[in-house]
Coordinates of N, CA, C and O in Angstrom, one line a residue:
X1 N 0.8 -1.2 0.0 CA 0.0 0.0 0.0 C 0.9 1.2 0.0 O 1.6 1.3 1.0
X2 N 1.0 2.4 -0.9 CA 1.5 3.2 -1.1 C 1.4 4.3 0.1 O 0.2 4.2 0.4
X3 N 1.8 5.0 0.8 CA 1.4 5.7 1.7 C 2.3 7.2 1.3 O 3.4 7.2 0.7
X4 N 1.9 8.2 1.7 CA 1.8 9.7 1.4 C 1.8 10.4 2.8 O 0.9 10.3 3.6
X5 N 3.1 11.3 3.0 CA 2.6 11.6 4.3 C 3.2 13.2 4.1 O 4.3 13.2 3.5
X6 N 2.7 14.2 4.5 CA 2.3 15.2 3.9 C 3.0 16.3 5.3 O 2.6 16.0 6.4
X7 N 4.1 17.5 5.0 CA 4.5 17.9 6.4 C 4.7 19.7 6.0 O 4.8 19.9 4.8
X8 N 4.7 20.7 6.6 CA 5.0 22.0 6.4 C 4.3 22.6 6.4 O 4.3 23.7 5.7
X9 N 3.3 22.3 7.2 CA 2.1 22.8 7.3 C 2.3 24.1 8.8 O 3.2 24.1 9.8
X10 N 1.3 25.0 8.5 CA 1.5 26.2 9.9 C 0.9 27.3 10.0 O 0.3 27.8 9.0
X11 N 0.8 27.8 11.1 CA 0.3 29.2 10.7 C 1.0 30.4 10.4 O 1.6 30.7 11.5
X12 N 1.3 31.3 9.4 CA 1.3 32.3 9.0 C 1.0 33.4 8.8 O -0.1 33.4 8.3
X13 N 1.4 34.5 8.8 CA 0.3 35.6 8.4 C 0.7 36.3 7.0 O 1.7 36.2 6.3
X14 N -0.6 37.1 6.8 CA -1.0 37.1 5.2 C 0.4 37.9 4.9 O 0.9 38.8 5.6
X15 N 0.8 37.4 3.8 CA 2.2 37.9 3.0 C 3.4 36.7 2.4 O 4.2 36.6 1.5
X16 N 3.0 36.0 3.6 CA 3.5 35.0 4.3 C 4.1 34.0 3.2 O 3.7 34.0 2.1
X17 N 5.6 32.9 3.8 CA 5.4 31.8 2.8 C 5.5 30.6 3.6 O 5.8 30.5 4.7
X18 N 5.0 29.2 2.4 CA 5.0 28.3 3.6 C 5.0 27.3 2.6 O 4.3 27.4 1.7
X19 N 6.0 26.3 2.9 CA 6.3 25.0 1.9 C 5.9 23.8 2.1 O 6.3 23.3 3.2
X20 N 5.2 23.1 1.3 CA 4.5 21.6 1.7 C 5.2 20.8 1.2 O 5.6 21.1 0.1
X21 N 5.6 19.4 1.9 CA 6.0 18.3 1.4 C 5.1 17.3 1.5 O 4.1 17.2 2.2
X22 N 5.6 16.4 0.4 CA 4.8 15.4 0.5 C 5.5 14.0 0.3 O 5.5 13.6 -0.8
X23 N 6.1 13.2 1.1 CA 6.9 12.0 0.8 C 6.3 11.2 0.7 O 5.4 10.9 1.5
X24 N 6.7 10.5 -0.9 CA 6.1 8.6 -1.2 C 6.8 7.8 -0.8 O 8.0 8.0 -0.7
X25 N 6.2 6.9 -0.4 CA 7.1 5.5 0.2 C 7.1 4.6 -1.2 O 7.0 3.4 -1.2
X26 N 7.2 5.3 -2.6 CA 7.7 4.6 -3.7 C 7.9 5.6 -4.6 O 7.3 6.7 -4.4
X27 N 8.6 5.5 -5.7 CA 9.3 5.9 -6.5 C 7.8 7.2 -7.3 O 6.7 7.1 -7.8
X28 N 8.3 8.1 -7.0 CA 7.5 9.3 -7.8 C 7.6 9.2 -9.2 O 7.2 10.2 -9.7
X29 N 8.0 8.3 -10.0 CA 8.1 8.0 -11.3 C 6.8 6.7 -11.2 O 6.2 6.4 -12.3
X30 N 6.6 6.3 -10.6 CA 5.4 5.3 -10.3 C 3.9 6.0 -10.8 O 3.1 5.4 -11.4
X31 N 3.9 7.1 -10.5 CA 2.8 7.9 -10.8 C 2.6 8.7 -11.6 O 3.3 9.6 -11.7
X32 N 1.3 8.7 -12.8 CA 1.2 9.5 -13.7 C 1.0 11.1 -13.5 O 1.5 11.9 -14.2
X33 N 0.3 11.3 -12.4 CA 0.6 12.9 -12.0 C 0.7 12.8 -10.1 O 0.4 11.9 -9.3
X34 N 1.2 13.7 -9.8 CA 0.6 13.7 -7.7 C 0.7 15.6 -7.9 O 1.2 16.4 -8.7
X35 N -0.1 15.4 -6.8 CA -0.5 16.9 -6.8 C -1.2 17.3 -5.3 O -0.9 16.7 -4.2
X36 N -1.9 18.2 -5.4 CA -2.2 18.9 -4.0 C -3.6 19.1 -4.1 O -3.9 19.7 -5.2
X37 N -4.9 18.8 -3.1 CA -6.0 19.7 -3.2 C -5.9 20.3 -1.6 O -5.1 19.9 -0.7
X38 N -6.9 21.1 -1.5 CA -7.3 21.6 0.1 C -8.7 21.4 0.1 O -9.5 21.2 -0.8
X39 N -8.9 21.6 1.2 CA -10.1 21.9 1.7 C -10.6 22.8 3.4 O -10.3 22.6 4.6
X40 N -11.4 23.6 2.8 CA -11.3 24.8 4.5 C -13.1 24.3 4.7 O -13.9 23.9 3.8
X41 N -13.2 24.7 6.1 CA -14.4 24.2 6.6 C -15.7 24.6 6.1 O -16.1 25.7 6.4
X42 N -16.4 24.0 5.6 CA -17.9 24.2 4.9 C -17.8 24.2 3.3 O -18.7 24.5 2.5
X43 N -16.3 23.6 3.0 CA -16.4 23.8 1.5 C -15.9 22.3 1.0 O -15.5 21.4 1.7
X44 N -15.9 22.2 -0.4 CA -15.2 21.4 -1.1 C -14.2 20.8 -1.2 O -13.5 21.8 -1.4
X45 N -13.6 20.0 -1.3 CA -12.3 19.8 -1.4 C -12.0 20.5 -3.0 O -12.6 20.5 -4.0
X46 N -10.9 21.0 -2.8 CA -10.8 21.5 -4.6 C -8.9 21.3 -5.0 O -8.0 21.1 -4.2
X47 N -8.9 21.5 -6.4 CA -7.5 21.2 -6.6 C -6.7 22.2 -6.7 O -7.2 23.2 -7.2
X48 N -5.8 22.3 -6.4 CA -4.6 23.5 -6.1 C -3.8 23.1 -7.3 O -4.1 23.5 -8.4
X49 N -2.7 22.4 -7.1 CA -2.1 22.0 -8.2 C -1.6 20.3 -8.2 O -1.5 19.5 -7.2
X50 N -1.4 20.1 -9.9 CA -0.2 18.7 -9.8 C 0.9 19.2 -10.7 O 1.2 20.4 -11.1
X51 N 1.6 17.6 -10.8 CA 2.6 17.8 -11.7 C 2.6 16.7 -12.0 O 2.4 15.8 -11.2
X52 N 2.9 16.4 -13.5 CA 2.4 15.1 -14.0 C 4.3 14.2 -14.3 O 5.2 14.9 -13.8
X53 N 4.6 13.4 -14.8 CA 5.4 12.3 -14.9 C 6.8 13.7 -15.6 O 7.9 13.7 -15.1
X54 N 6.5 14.2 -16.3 CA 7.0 14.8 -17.4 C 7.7 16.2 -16.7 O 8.6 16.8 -17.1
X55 N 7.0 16.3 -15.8 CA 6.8 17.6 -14.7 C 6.8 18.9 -15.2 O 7.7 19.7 -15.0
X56 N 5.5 18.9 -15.9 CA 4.6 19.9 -16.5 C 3.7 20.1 -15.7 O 3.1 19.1 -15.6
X57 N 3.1 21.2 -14.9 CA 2.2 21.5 -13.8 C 1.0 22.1 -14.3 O 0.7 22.6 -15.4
X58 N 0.3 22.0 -13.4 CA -0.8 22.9 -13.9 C -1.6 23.2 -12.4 O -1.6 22.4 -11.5
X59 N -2.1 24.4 -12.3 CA -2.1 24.7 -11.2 C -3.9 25.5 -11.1 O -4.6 25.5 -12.1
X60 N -4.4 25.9 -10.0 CA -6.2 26.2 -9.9 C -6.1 28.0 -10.0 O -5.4 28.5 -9.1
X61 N -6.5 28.4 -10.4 CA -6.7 30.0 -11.2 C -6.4 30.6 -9.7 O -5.7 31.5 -9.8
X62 N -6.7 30.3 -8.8 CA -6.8 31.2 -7.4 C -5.3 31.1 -7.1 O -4.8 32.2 -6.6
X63 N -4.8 30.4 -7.2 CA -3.4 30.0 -7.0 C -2.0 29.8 -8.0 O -1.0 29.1 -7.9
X64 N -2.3 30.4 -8.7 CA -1.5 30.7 -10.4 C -0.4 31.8 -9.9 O -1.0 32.6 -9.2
X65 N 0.4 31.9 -9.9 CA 1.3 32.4 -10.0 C 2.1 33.1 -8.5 O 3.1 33.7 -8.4
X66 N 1.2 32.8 -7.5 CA 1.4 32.8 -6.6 C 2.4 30.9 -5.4 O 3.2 30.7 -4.5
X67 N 1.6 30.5 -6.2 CA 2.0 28.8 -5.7 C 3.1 28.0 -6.8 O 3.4 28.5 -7.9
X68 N 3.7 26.8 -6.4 CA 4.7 26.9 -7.4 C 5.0 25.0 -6.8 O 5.5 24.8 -5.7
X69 N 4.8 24.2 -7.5 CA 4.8 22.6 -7.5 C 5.9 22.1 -8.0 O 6.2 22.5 -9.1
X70 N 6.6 21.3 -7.3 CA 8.1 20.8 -7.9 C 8.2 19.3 -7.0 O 7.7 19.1 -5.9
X71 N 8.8 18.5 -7.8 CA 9.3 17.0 -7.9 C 10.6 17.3 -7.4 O 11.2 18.4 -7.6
X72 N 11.2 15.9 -6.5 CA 12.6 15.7 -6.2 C 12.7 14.4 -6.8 O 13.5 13.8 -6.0
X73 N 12.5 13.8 -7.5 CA 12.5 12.1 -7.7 C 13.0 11.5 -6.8 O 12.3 10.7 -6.1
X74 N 14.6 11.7 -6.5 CA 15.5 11.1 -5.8 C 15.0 10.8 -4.6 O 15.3 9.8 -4.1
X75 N 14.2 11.6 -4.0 CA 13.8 11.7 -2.4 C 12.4 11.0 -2.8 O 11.9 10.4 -1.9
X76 N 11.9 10.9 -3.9 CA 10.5 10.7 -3.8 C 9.7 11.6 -2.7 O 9.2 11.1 -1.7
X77 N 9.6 12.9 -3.0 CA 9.3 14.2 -2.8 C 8.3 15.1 -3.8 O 8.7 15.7 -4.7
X78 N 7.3 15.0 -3.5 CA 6.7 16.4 -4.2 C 6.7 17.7 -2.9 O 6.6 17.5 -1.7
X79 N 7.0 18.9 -3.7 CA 6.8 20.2 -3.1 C 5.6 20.9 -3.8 O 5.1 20.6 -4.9
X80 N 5.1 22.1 -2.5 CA 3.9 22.9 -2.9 C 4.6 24.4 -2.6 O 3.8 25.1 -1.9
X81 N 5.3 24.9 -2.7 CA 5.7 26.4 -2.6 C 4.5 27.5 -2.4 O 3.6 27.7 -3.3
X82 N 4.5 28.0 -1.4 CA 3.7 28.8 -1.3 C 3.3 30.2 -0.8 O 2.7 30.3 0.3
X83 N 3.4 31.2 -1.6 CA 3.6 32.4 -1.5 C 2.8 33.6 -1.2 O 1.7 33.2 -1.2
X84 N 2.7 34.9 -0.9 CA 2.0 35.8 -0.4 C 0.5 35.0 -0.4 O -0.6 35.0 -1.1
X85 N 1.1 34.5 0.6 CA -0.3 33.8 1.5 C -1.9 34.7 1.6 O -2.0 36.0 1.4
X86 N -2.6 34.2 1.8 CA -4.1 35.0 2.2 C -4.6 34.4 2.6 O -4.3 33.3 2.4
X87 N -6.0 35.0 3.8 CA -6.5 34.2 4.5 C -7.4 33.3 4.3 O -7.9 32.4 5.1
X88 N -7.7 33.5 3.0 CA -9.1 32.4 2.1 C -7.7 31.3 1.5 O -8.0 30.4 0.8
X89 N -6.4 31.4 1.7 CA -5.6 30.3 1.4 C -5.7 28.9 2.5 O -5.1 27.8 2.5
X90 N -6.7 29.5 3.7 CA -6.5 28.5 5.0 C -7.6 27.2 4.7 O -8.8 27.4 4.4
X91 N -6.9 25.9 4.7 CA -7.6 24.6 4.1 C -6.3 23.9 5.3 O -5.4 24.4 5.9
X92 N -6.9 22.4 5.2 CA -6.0 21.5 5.1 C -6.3 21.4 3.8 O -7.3 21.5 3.0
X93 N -4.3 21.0 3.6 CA -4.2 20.8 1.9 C -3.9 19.2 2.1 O -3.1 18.8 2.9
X94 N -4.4 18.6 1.4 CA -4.2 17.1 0.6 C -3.3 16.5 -0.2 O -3.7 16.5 -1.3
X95 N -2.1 15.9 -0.2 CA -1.2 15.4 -1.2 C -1.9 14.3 -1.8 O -2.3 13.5 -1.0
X96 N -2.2 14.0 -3.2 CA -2.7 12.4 -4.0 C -1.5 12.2 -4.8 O -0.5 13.0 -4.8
X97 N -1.7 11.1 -5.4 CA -1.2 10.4 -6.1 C -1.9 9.7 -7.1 O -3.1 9.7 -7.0
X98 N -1.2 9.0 -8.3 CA -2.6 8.7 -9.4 C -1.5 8.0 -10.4 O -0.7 8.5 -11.2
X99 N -1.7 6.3 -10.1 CA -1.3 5.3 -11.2 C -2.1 6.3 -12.8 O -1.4 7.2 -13.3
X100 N -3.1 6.0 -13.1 CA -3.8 6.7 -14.3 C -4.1 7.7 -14.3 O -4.2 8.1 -13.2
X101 N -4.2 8.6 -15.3 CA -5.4 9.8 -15.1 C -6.4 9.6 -14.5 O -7.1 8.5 -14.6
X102 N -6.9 10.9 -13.6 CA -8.2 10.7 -13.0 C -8.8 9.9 -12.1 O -10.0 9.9 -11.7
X103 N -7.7 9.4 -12.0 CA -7.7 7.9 -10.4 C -7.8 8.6 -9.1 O -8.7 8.3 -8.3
X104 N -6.7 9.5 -8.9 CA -6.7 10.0 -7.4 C -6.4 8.3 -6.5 O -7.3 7.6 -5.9
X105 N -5.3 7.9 -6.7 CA -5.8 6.5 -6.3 C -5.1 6.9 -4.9 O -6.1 7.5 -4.6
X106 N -4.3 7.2 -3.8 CA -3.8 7.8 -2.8 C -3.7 9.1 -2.6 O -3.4 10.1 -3.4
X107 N -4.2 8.9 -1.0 CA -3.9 10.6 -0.3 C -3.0 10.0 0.6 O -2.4 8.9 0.7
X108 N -3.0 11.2 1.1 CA -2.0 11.5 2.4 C -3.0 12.2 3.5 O -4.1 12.6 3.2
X109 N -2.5 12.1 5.0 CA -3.6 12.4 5.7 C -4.4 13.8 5.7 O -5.6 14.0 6.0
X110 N -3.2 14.7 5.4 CA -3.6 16.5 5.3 C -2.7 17.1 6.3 O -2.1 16.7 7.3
X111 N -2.8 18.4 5.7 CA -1.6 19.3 6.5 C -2.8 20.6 7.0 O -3.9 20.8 6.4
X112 N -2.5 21.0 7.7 CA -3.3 22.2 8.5 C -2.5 23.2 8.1 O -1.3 23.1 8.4
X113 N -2.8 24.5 7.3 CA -2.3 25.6 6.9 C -3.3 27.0 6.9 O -4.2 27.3 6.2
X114 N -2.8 27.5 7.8 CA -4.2 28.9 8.7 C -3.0 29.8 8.2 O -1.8 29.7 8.3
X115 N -3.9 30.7 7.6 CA -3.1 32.6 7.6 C -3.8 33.2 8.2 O -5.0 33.1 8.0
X116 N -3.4 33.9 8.8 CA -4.2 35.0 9.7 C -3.0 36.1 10.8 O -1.9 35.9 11.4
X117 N -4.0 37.2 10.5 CA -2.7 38.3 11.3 C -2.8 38.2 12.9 O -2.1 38.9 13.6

């Protein structure tokens, strides 16, 4: 069973930066994309960003150019870079993983990330 465990999580205040990891207990070349969603209380879970095998990203309009997704293979490591934070940025964020497109076949437990002054 593949497991995902997800760390860099904190609180912040708005301006702020704050970097997520996410370590696989297998080879990040195993997976066709892993990526990040969040979710803050009373809402959806929604997607933030991935990065697919090739490590071409693509990232959720709210978080474009502010957020920034990167692979370590060697460590079997994804990163979530995260920049002039705001307080509608506060979710637990989700690391997955995904044998196929569109699988989501593993998470990770979630990271707690609050901005606030």
């Amino acid at each position: 069973q593949v497991q995902l465990v997800e760390s860099g999580g904190g609180f912040v205040q708005p301006g702020g930066s704050l970097r997520l990891s996410c370590a696989a207990s297998e080879s990040t070349f195993d997976f066709v994309t892993m990526g990040w969603y969040r979710q803050a209380p009373g809402k959806q879970r929604e997607l933030v960003a991935y990065i697919d095998r090739g490590a071409s990203a693509v990232y959720a309009r709210l978080v474009k150019d502010r957020f920034f997704i990167s692979r370590n293979n060697a460590k079997n490591i994804v990163y979530l870079q995260m920049n002039s934070l705001k307080p509608e940025d506060t979710a637990v964020y989700y690391c997955y993983a995904e044998r196929d497109w569109g699988t989501r076949d593993y998470w990770g437990p979630g990271t707690q990330v609050t901005v606030s002054s």
